[in-house]
Structures are given as structure tokens and as C-alpha cells.
XYZ file of C-alpha atoms in Angstrom:
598
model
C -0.754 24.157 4.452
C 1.114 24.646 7.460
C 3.353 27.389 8.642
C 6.754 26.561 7.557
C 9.700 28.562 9.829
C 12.378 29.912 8.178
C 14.238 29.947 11.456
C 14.434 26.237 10.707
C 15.680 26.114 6.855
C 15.419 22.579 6.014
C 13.008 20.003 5.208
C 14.114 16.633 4.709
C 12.724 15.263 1.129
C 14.043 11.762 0.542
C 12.648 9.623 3.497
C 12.566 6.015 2.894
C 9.324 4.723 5.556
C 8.998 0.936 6.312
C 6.826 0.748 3.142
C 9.918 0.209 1.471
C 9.830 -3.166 1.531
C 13.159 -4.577 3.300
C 15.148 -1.293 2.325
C 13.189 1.489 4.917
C 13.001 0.876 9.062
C 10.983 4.052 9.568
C 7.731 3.157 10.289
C 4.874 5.502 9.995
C 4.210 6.733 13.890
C 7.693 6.584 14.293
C 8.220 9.202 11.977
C 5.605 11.206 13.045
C 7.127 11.479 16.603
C 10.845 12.502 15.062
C 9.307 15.194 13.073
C 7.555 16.506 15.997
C 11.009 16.039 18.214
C 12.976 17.570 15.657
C 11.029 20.984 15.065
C 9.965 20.074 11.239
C 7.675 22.539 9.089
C 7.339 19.511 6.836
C 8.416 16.027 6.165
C 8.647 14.147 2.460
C 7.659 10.397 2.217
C 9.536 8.728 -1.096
C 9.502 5.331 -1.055
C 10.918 3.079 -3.583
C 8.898 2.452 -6.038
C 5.226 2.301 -4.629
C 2.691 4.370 -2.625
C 1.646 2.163 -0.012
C 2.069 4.615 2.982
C 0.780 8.186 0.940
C -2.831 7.877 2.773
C -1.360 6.878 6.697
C 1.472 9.097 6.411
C -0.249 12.342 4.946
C -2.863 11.769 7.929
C -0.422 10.558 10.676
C 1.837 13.575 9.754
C -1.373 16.622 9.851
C -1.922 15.208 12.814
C 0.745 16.492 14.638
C 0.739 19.518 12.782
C 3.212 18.553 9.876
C 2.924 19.411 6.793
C 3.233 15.992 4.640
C 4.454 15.516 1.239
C 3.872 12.954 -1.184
C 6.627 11.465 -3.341
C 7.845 8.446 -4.654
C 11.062 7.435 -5.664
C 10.593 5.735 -9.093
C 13.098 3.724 -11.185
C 12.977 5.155 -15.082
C 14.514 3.638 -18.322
C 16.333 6.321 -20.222
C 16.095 3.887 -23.459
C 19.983 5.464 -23.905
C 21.647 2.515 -23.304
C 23.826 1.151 -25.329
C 23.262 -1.639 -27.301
C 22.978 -5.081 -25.716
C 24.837 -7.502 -26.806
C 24.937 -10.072 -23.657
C 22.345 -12.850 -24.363
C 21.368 -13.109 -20.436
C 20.205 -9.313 -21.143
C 17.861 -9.813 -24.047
C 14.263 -11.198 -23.991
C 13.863 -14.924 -24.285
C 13.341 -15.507 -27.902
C 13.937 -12.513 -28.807
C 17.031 -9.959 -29.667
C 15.005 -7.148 -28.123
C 16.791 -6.427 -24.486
C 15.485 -6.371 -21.248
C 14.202 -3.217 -20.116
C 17.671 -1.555 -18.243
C 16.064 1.505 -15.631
C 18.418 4.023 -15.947
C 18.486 4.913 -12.308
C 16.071 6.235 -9.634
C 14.544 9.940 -10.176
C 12.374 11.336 -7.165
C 8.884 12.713 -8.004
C 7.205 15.167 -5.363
C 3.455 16.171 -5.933
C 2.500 19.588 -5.482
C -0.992 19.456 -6.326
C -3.671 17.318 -6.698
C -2.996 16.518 -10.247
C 0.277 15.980 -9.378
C -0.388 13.042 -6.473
C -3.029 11.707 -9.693
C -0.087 11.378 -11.645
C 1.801 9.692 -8.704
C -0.894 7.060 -9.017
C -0.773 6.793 -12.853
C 2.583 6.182 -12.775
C 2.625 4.140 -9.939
C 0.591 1.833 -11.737
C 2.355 1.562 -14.930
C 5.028 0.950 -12.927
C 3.544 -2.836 -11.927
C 1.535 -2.998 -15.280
C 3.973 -2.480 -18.172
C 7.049 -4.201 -17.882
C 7.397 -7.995 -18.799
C 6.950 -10.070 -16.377
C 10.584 -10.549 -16.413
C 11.655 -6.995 -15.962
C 12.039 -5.070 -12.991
C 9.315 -2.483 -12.214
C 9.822 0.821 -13.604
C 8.733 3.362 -15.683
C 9.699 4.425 -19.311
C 10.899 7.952 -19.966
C 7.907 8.609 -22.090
C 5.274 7.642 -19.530
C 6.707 10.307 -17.275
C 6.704 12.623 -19.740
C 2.854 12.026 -20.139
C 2.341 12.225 -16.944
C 4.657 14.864 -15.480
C 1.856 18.027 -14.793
C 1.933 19.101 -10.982
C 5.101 16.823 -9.893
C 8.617 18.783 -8.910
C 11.563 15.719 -9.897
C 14.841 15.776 -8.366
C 17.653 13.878 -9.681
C 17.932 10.940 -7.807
C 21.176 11.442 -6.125
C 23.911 8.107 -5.995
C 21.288 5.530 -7.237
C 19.540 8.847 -9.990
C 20.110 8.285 -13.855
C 22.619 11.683 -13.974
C 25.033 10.178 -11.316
C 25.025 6.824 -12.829
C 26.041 7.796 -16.210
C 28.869 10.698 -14.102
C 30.518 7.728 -12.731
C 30.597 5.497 -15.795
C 32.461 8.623 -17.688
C 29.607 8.700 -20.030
C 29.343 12.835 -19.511
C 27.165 13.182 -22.814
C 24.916 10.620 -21.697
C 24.409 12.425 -18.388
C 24.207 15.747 -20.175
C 21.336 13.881 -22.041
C 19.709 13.042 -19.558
C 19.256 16.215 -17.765
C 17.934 17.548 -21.193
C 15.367 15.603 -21.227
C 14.313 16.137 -17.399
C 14.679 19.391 -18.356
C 12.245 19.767 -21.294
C 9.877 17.473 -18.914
C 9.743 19.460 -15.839
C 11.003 22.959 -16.579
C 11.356 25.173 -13.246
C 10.142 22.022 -11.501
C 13.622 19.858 -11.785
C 16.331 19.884 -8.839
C 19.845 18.701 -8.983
C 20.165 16.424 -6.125
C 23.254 16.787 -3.610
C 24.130 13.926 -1.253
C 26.722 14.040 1.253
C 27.058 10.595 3.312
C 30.798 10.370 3.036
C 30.849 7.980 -0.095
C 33.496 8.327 -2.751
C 30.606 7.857 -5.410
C 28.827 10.895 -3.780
C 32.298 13.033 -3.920
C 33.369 11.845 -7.221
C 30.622 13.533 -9.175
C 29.268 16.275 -6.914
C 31.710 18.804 -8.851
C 30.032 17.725 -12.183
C 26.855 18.000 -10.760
C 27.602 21.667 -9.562
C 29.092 22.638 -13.847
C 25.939 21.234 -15.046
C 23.806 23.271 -12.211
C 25.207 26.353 -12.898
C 25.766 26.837 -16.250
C 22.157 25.635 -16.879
C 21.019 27.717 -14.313
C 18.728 24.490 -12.534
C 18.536 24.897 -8.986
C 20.272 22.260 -6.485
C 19.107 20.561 -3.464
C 20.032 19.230 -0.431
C 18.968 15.484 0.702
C 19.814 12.793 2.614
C 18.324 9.211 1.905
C 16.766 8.451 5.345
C 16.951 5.010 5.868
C 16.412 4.192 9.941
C 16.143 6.965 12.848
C 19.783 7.297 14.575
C 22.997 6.176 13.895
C 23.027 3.157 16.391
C 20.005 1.620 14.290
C 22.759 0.877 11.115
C 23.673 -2.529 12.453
C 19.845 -3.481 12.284
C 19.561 -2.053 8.855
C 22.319 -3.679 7.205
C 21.406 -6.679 8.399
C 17.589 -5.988 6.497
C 19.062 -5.103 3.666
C 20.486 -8.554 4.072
C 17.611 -9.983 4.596
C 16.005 -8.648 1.583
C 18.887 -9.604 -0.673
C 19.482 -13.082 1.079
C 22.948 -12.287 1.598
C 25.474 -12.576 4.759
C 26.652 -9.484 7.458
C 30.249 -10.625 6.710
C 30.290 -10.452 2.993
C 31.749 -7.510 0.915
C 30.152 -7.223 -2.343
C 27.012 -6.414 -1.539
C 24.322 -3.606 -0.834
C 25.269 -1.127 1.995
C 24.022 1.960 3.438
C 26.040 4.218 5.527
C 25.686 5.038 9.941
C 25.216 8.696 7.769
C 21.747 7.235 6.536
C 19.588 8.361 9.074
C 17.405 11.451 10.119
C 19.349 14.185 10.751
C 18.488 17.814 12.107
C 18.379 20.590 10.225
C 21.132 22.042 12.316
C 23.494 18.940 11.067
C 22.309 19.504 7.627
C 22.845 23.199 7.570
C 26.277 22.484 8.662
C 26.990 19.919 6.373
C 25.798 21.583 3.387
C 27.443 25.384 4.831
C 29.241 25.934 1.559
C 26.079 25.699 -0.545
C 23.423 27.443 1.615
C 20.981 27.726 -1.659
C 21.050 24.104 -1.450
C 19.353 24.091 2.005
C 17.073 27.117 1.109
C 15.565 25.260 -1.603
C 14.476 22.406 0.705
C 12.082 25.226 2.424
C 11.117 26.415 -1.494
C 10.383 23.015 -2.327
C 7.844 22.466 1.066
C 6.329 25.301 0.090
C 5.465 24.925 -3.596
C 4.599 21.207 -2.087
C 1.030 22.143 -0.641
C -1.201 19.099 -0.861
C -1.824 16.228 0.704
C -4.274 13.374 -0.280
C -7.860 12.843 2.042
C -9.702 10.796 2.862
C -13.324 10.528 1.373
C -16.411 9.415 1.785
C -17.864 6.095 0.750
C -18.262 5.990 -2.920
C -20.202 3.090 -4.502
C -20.877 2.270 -8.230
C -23.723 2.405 -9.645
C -25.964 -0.594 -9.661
C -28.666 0.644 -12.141
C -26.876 0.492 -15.371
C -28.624 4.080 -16.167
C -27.625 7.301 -18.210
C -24.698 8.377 -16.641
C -26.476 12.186 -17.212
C -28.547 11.522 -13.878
C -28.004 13.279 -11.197
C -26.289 11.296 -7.647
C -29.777 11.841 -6.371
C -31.955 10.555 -9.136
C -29.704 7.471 -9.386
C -30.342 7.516 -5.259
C -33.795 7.029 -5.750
C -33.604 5.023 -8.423
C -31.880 2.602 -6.345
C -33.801 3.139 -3.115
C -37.040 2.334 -5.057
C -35.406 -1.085 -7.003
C -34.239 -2.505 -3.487
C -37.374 -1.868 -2.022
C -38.966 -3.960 -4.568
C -36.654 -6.454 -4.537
C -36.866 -6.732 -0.710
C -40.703 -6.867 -0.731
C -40.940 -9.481 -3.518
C -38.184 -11.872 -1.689
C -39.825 -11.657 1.695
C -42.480 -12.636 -0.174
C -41.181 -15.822 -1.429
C -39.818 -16.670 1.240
C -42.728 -16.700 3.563
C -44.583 -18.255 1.092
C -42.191 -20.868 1.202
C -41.801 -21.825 5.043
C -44.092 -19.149 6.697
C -43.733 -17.048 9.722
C -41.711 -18.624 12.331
C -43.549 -19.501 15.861
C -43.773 -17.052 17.610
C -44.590 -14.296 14.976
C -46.872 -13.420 12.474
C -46.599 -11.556 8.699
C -46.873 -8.327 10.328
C -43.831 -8.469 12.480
C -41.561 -9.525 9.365
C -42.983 -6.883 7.469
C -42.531 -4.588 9.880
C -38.861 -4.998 10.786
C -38.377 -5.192 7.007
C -39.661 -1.494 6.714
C -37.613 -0.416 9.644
C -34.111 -2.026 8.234
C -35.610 -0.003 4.497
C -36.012 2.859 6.443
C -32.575 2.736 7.916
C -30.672 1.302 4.783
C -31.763 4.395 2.664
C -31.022 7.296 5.233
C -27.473 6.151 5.477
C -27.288 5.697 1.987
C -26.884 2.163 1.291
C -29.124 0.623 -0.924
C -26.562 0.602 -3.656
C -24.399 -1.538 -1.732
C -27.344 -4.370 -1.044
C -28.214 -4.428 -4.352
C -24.690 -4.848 -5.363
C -24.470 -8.203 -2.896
C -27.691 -9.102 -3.506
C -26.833 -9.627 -7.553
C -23.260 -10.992 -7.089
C -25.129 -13.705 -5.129
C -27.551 -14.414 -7.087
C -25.741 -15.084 -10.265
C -23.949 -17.659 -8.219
C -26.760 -19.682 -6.773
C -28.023 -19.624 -10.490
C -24.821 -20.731 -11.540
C -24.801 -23.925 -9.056
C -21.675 -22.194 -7.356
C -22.237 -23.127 -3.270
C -22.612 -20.305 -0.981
C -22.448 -20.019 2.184
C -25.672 -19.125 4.590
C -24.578 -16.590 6.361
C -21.930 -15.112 8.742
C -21.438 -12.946 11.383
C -23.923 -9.917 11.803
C -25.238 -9.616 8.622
C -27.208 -12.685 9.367
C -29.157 -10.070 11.338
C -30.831 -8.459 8.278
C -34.253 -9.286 7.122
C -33.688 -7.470 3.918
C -30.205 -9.510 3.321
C -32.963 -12.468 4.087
C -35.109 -11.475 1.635
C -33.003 -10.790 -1.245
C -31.181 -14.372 -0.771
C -27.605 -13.169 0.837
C -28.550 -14.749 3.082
C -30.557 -18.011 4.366
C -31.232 -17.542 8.436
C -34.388 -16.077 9.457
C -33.117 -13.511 11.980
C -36.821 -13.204 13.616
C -36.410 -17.047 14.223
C -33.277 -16.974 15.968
C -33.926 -13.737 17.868
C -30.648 -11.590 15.402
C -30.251 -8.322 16.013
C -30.390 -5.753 12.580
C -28.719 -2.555 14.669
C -25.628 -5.137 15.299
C -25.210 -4.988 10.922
C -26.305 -1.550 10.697
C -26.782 1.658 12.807
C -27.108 4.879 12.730
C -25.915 5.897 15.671
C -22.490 4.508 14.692
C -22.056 5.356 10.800
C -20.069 2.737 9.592
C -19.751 0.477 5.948
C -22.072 -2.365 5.848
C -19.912 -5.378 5.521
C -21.292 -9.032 4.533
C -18.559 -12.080 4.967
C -19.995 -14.117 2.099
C -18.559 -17.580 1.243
C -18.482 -19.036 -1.668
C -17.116 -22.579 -2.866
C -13.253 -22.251 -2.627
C -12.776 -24.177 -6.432
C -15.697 -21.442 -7.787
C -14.444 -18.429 -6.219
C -12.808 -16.701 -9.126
C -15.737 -17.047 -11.207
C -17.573 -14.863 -9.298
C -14.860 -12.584 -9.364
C -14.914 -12.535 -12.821
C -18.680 -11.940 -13.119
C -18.173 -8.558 -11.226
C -15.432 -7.653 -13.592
C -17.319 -7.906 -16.475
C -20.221 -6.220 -14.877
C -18.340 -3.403 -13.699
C -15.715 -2.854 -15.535
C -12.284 -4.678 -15.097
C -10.902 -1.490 -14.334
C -12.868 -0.557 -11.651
C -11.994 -3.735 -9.367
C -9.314 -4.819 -7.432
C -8.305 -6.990 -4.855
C -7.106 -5.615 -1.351
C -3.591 -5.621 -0.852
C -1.882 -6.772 3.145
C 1.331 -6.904 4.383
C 3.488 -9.210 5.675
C 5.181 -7.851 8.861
C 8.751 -9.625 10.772
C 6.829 -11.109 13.643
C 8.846 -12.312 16.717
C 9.702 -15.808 15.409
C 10.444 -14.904 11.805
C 12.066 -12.350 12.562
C 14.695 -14.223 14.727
C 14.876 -16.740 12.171
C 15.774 -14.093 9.183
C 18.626 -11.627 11.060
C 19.755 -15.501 12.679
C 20.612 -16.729 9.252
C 22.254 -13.746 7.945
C 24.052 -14.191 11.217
C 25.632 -17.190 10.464
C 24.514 -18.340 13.473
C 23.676 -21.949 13.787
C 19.935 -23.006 12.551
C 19.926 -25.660 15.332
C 20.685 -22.635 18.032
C 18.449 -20.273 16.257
C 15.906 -22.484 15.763
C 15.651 -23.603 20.003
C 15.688 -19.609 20.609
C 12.456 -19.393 18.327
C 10.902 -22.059 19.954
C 11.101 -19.856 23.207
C 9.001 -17.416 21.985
C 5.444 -18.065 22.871
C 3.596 -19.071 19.857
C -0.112 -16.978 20.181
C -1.564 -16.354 16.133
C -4.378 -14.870 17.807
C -2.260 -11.851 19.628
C 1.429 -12.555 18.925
C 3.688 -12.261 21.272
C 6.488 -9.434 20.644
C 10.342 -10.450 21.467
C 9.864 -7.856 24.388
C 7.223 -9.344 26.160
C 8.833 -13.047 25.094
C 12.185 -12.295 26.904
C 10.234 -10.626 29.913
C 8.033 -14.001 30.080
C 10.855 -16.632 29.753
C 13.996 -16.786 31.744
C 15.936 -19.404 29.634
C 15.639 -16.470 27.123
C 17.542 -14.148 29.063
C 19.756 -16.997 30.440
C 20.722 -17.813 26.551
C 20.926 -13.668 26.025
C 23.257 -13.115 29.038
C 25.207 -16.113 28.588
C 26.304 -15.647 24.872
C 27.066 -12.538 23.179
C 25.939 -13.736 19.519
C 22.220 -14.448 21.190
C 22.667 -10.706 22.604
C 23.015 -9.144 19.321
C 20.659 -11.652 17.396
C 18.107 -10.163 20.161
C 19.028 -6.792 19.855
C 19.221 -5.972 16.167
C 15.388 -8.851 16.045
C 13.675 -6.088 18.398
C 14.799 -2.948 16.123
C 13.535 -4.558 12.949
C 10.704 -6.600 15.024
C 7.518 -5.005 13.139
C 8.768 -4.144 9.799
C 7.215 -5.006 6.813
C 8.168 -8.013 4.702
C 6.494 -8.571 1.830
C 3.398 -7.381 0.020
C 0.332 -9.677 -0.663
C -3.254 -9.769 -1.101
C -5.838 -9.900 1.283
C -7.288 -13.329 1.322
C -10.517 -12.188 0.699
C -10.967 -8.386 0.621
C -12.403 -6.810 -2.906
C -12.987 -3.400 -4.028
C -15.818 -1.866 -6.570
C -15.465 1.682 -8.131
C -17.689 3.740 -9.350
C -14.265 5.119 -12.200
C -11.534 3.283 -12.850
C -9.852 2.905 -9.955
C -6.426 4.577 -10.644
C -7.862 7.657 -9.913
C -8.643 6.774 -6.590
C -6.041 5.056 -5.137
C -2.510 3.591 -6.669
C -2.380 0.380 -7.545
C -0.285 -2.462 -7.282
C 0.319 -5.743 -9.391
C 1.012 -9.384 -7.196
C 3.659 -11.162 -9.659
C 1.015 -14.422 -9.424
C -1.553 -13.297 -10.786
C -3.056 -10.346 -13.670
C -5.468 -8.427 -11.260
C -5.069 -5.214 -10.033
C -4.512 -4.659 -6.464
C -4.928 -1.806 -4.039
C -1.623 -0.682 -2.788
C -3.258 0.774 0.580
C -4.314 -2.034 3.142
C -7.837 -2.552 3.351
C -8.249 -0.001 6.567
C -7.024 3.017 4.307
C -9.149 1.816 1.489
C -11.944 2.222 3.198
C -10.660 5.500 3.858
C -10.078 6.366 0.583
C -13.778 5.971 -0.164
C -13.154 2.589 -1.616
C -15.659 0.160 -0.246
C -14.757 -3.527 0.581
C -16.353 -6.826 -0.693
C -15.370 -10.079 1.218
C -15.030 -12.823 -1.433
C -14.363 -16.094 0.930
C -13.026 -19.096 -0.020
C -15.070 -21.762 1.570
C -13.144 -25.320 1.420
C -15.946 -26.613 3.641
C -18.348 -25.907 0.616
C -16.683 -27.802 -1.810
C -16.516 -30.673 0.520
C -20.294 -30.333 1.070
C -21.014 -30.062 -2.744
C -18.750 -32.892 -3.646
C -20.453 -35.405 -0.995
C -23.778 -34.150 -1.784
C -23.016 -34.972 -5.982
């Protein structure tokens, strides 16, 4: 854990990064650079609702000699409200009513079973409410899963202030009850001081329940961008996110008060209710663990007695694709012989060498894994694809049908797949008939567990042009205007073009900037949120395989189309995680080529 100075008393616990989707314009490195600039012992990453940046951030952060913390900020339903009696509110077809959350509590992990936790609830989260409901967790879940995790209150948008400002004081007194039996020593009374009414309205009821229930309080402020000149560019992504106008009234809004702030400007803010800083520095301290990354971990492909040994199953594996590999190059020399040039020895040679190198870095598993997913498909008539990229320079992958080029014949190199000079995961781009894809998928859930496999998850980040087009509309401005400014922007998919680099490049672009003040601040607030995520989706192809179910390696996430679990890290922080990746491509060209052949 790392030092934390009490010369500097405060450690900021409710940071909102850009993994919060349309709501946070903090992105990772960014971060990392304040905390360094501002002198922090520690840092807190809560972000609404998922744990997409936990992995990045706890690595970015150690870095530079911060010590990270892990939260989330999590909606919960109560199940105290009262008793529903608008029909838009109640299930269709039923008179059961929607799940209400009961406002936003903030979960810190101090441990390791504490971040585990963080996942499991993180993925009930995604997986338990109707498909109607907003995500969020039920009071009992967090209950369950509550061991290692310090909760604070939620401040404005947390259940206890919600129910303060409706005048329902029982139901708030409730509420902190139950928090209360949950976490014992490990619940904080949130304080928030942005200069809203809400915030002042119910910060003296906050304080009577505090005190007389002797539960510690804590200072926080929801840290939405970096400085107070970036609050015009937020607003207008909350905008964005809510497809709403600047101009209009009734509608989400931060504060300029919503950023970063030093701990000198929060000591002084919070000078009447010093314990309320110290226990900022308490909570960093009883905070120490971050997640790691680990090494790869495969399943295993021999469906053995899970009392063996890593090492007997090793062998066990090393032994079966040696088999395999011998029998296929078999077959296929028997087939079409040894190309010209070369003889039996030289493929049996080179398929020794790529044994020899598969099974001292470890890697059999993952061949025979490939090797059997493929299989099943050929035998299934499901079209897939000969080969791609360097894989095709593997004699063994040749053998055991992945796939269908004769490296040796077209001079392929095996070190360019594999080498271990530069330990990296194998990684085969296999494709597969676009219409036939999800059976496949299938197969390996039932093989391995639907549990234990998931799809990748990406996101979508405001590049240049969409940017422009998003803060232009809630802009007002005109699309025909908006639309000729995108259009200015060099269009590169390959390596896009940033609006910085775009108004360097094109003059009529700094003629339109300079001319009209409107283009000015359409530029200016683009290039602040320029870079920030979007939206979350899955990767087009990218699949992982556990060797456990895999909410106990990384969080998961749920895309609303469709019932399979997905990763909420990206696929370079799966790998990280010790996940390893799968590419399950889509081929249209192979269900042409089926099609014409039938």
C-alpha cells in the first residue's frame, strides 16, 4: 500500500472516470496526471454502475505511485416504496411494479473479497432485473454480498437523502438501519457540499442521524470533469446522453463545483467538520487492495478429475496434442504428400520443433481447445475459413485441421505465431460462416460451461465527426451548418483524424471558427469531450474461456440484445486479467461460397 501523508488529509472517494458512460469526462491517464499534480496519497474510482475501468485505473494509478481504490457506485432498491398504484409503473400484465432503485449507495473494496463482491454484484446488476427495469441491485443481494466492502451513503442521488427530501424521515431512518445491520463499522454518512439547496436542505438531518447513532461522516465531492472551465463541455454530455437541449431547464445538471478539487479547497470547505476530512485518510487506509493482473489461465481441455494436480493435467495435455499432431500430419501427407522441395523428414521435423516450443510456453491447452472447436464445425458442415494471418505459419495448427495452408509450401514462418523470445498469447483469427457462427458459440458453451464464457466487451468512443455532430445538435445549431463542418474533417477509419489535427490541416475550418462564434464554441466544448466514451458494445469477434465461472475473474456485463455474458474490461485488460481471447469471425464471404457451391 502506499504511504499516505497526513500532511495532506484528504483523499477524494467519489470520482466519476470516462467509464461512466456519458455522465464522467475523466479519462483514465488524465486522472493519473491530476493525482500526481495534486500531491494525492490515494485516489477512489466509483463509477456508475459498472467496473469497466477497475483493471486500467488500479494499474495506471500504482504507476505513478498512487494508491488506487476500487469502488462502484451502485443503484439499490430499498423494496420500501410505497405501493404503486400508476399503471405505467407496474409490469406489463402484471400488478407487480417495476423495480423503483431507491437511490445510489457507494461501495469501496478493501480487500480482495471485497473487489470479488464488487464483481458479484456488478453482475447481478446486468443479470437480474427485467429487461424492462433499470440496472440495479436489490437490498438483499448486497446484503449477501457485503464482506470486505466499506458503503457510504450516496450523497444527493443516495437512498437516505432521497427519502430526507421527500419528508419521509422514517423511511430514511429505515434505511440507514438496514445499511447499518449490513455493514457495521464499515458504513459512512456521506456529506456533499456543491452549493445545491438539495445538498443544504438535508445536511442537518444527516448530521442528527450521524451523531446520535454514533456512524462516522465523510467528506466527498462527485468528480465529474477536471477544472471548473470544463462544465460547459460536461453539461452539454450530459445532454448528449439524455438527448436533451443546452437551453432547456428541466433537465439533468451538474454544478462548475463538480470537479477535482485539492485537498486544501476541501479542507476549507469542510473546516467546520474536520472529522469529516480525517475520515477520507481512515477510509484510504483501511482501503488497501488493488486488483492484478495475472497470468494466462486456460481451462482444461481433458475433461479429467478435477483432483489432478496443474502439472499432471499439463502433461496430460502435452501428451494428447502430441498425438493429435502426429496422427494429422499424418493424414495429411498421406493425402497430398510432401510439397516440392521437401521431404517427410523436414515436416516432421519442424513439427517437433513447433511441439517443443508449444509445451515450454505452456500452450498445448490452448491448441487443443481450437483444434476441437474446429473440428466439430467441419463435422457439422459449418464453412470455415483456411487460415489467417500468422497462425497459418504453424505446422501443428496444419496438422490438427485449424488450418488448411501448408506453411513448408509457401515458405510461413512458425516464430511469427509463436516465440519464445517474446512471450505472448497465441492468437488464431478463425472464420467461420457468418449465418453458422453462433452455433459454434453455443457448442463451447455447452462444453465448457455457460458460465465460464463470454463475449469481449469494446467501446464506442466520440470520434472527431460524431462528436461534432452530437454537442452540434444539442446546440441547436443548424444540421445543414453542422453537417458541412463535419464534412471538413478528414475522414481516415484507418487512423482517425482528431479535431486538433483537422483544424490545423484545413483552413476553411478555422475560417468558419474565426468567423462565427457558435462554430467557436461547437469546436471548443467537441475537443474537451473529443475521446470520451459513448456507448458500450461487444467486440465483433473477441471470446473468452475460463477455467471457473468467470465472475470471479473479471465483472461482467450484459448487452440489452442479446442473453450472453460479456466482459466488462476491453479485450486488452482481459488478457490481462488472465482471461484468454478466442476470435469467433463472421465470414459473409463463406456463406456466399457455401450457397454458390449448394
Amino acid at each position: 500500500m502506499a504511504d499516505l501523508n497526513p500532511a495532506l488529509p484528504f483523499v477524494h472517494l467519489k470520482v466519476h472516470s470516462a467509464y461512466s458512460l456519458l455522465e464522467g469526462a475523466l479519462p483514465i491517464g488524465k486522472l493519473a496526471k491530476l493525482a500526481v499534480g495534486y500531491n494525492f496519497p490515494a485516489l477512489a474510482i466509483t463509477d456508475t454502475n459498472n467496473l469497466f475501468g477497475a483493471l486500467e485505473f488500479s494499474n495506471k494509478m500504482w504507476e505513478q505511485g498512487v494508491q488506487p481504490i476500487i469502488g462502484v457506485t451502485t443503484d439499490v432498491d430499498f423494496g420500501d416504496h410505497r405501493e404503486v398504484r400508476d399503471i405505467r409503473l407496474q409490469r406489463p400484465g402484471s400488478n407487480e411494479p417495476r423495480a423503483q432503485p431507491s437511490g445510489r449507495v457507494t461501495l469501496l473494496a478493501m480487500n480482495g473479497d471485497g473487489y470479488a463482491n464488487l464483481m458479484r454484484l456488478s453482475k447481478c446488476l446486468y443479470f437480474e432485473p427485467a429487461a424492462d427495469e433499470p440496472a440495479h441491485v436489490k437490498i438483499s443481494r448486497l446484503e449477501e454480498f457485503s464482506a470486505g466492502l466499506i458503503a457510504l451513503t450516496g450523497g444527493p442521488d443516495g437512498p437516505v437523502d432521497k427519502a430526507l427530501r421527500d419528508g419521509q424521515a422514517d423511511t430514511a431512518l429505515g434505511r440507514i438501519k438496514t445499511l447499518e445491520k449490513i455493514f457495521g463499522n464499515r458504513l459512512y454518512i456521506e456529506l456533499q457540499r456543491h452549493g445545491l439547496a438539495t445538498e443544504q436542505s438535508v445536511e442537518p438531518s444527516l448530521l442528527d442521524i450521524a451523531y446520535s447513532r454514533s456512524i462516522p461522516i465523510v467528506a466527498t465531492n462527485e468528480c465529474y470533469f477536471a477544472v471548473p472551465s470544463d462544465y460547459d463541455a460536461h453539461d452539454a454530455l450530459l445532454c448528449i446522453a439524455e438527448g436533451r437541449f443546452v437551453v432547456e431547464d428541466d433537465r439533468r445538471r451538474a454544478t462548475p463545483e463538480h470537479y477535482i478539487k485539492s485537498a486544501a479547497q476541501m479542507t476549507a470547505l469542510f473546516a467546520d467538520l474536520p472529522e469529516a476530512i480525517a475520515n477520507t485518510l481512515e477510509i484510504a487506509q483501511r482501503c488497501a487492495f488493488r486488483p492484478e493482473g495475472r497470468k494466462p489461465i486456460l481451462p482444461r481441455f481433458i475433461a479429467s478429475d478435477d483432483s489432478l494436480s496443474e502439472l499432471e493435467n499439463f502433461r496430460l495435455e502435452a501428451a494428447e496434442l502430441k498425438r493429435q499432431a502426429k496422427a494429422g500430419l499424418q493424414t495429411r501427407l498421406d493425402a497430398t504428400g510432401p510439397s516440392e522441395g521437401f521431404n517427410v523428414e523436414d515436416y516432421t521435423k519442424r513439427l517437433a520443433y513447433e511441439l517443443d516450443v508449444i509445451t515450454q510456453m505452456k500452450f498445448p491447452g490452448y491448441f487443443l481447445i481450437v483444434a476441437d472447436f474446429i473440428k466439430w464445425s467441419k463435422s457439422n458442415g459449418i464453412p470455415v475459413g483456411p487460415g489467417r494471418g500468422s497462425g497459418a505459419g504453424s505446422v501443428v495448427a496444419w496438422s490438427l485441421t485449424i488450418t488448411d495452408l501448408d506453411p513448408l509450401r509457401f515458405g510461413l514462418l512458425f516464430e511469427r505465431f509463436l516465440n519464445p523470445e517474446r512471450v505472448s498469447m497465441p492468437d488464431f483469427d478463425i472464420d467461420f460462416c457468418q449465418d453458422r457462427r453462433d452455433e459454434v458459440i453455443r457448442y463451447v458453451q455447452k462444453k465448457y460451461g455457460h458460465d465460464r464464457v463470454a463475449q469481449i466487451i469494446t467501446h464506442g468512443k466520440l470520434q472527431a465527426r460524431a462528436v461534432l455532430r452530437d454537442v452540434g445538435r444539442v446546440l441547436q445549431m443548424h444540421y445543414g451548418q453542422v453537417d458541412r463542418l463535419c464534412k471538413l474533417v478528414p475522414n481516415n477509419p484507418a487512423k482517425p483524424v482528431t479535431l486538433p489535427e483537422a483544424i490545423e490541416s484545413e483552413p476553411k475550418l478555422r475560417e468558419e471558427r474565426d468567423r462565427e462564434p457558435i462554430v467557436a464554441h461547437l469546436l471548443e466544448i467537441s475537443q474537451k469531450l473529443e475521446g470520451l466514451y459513448r456507448h458500450a458494445s461487444t467486440h465483433a469477434a473477441g471470446m473468452v474461456i475460463g477455467d471457473r465461472p468467470l465472475d470471479e475473474l473479471v465483472p461482467l456485463y450484459r448487452d440489452p440484445k442479446s442473453d450472453m455474458p460479456v466482459t466488462q474490461f476491453n479485450w486488452k485488460l482481459v488478457e490481462a486479467a488472465g482471461l484468454v481471447k478466442f476470435d469467433f469471425l463472421g465470414l459473409k464471404t463463406l456463406t456466399v461460397l457455401q450457397k454458390a457451391v449448394k
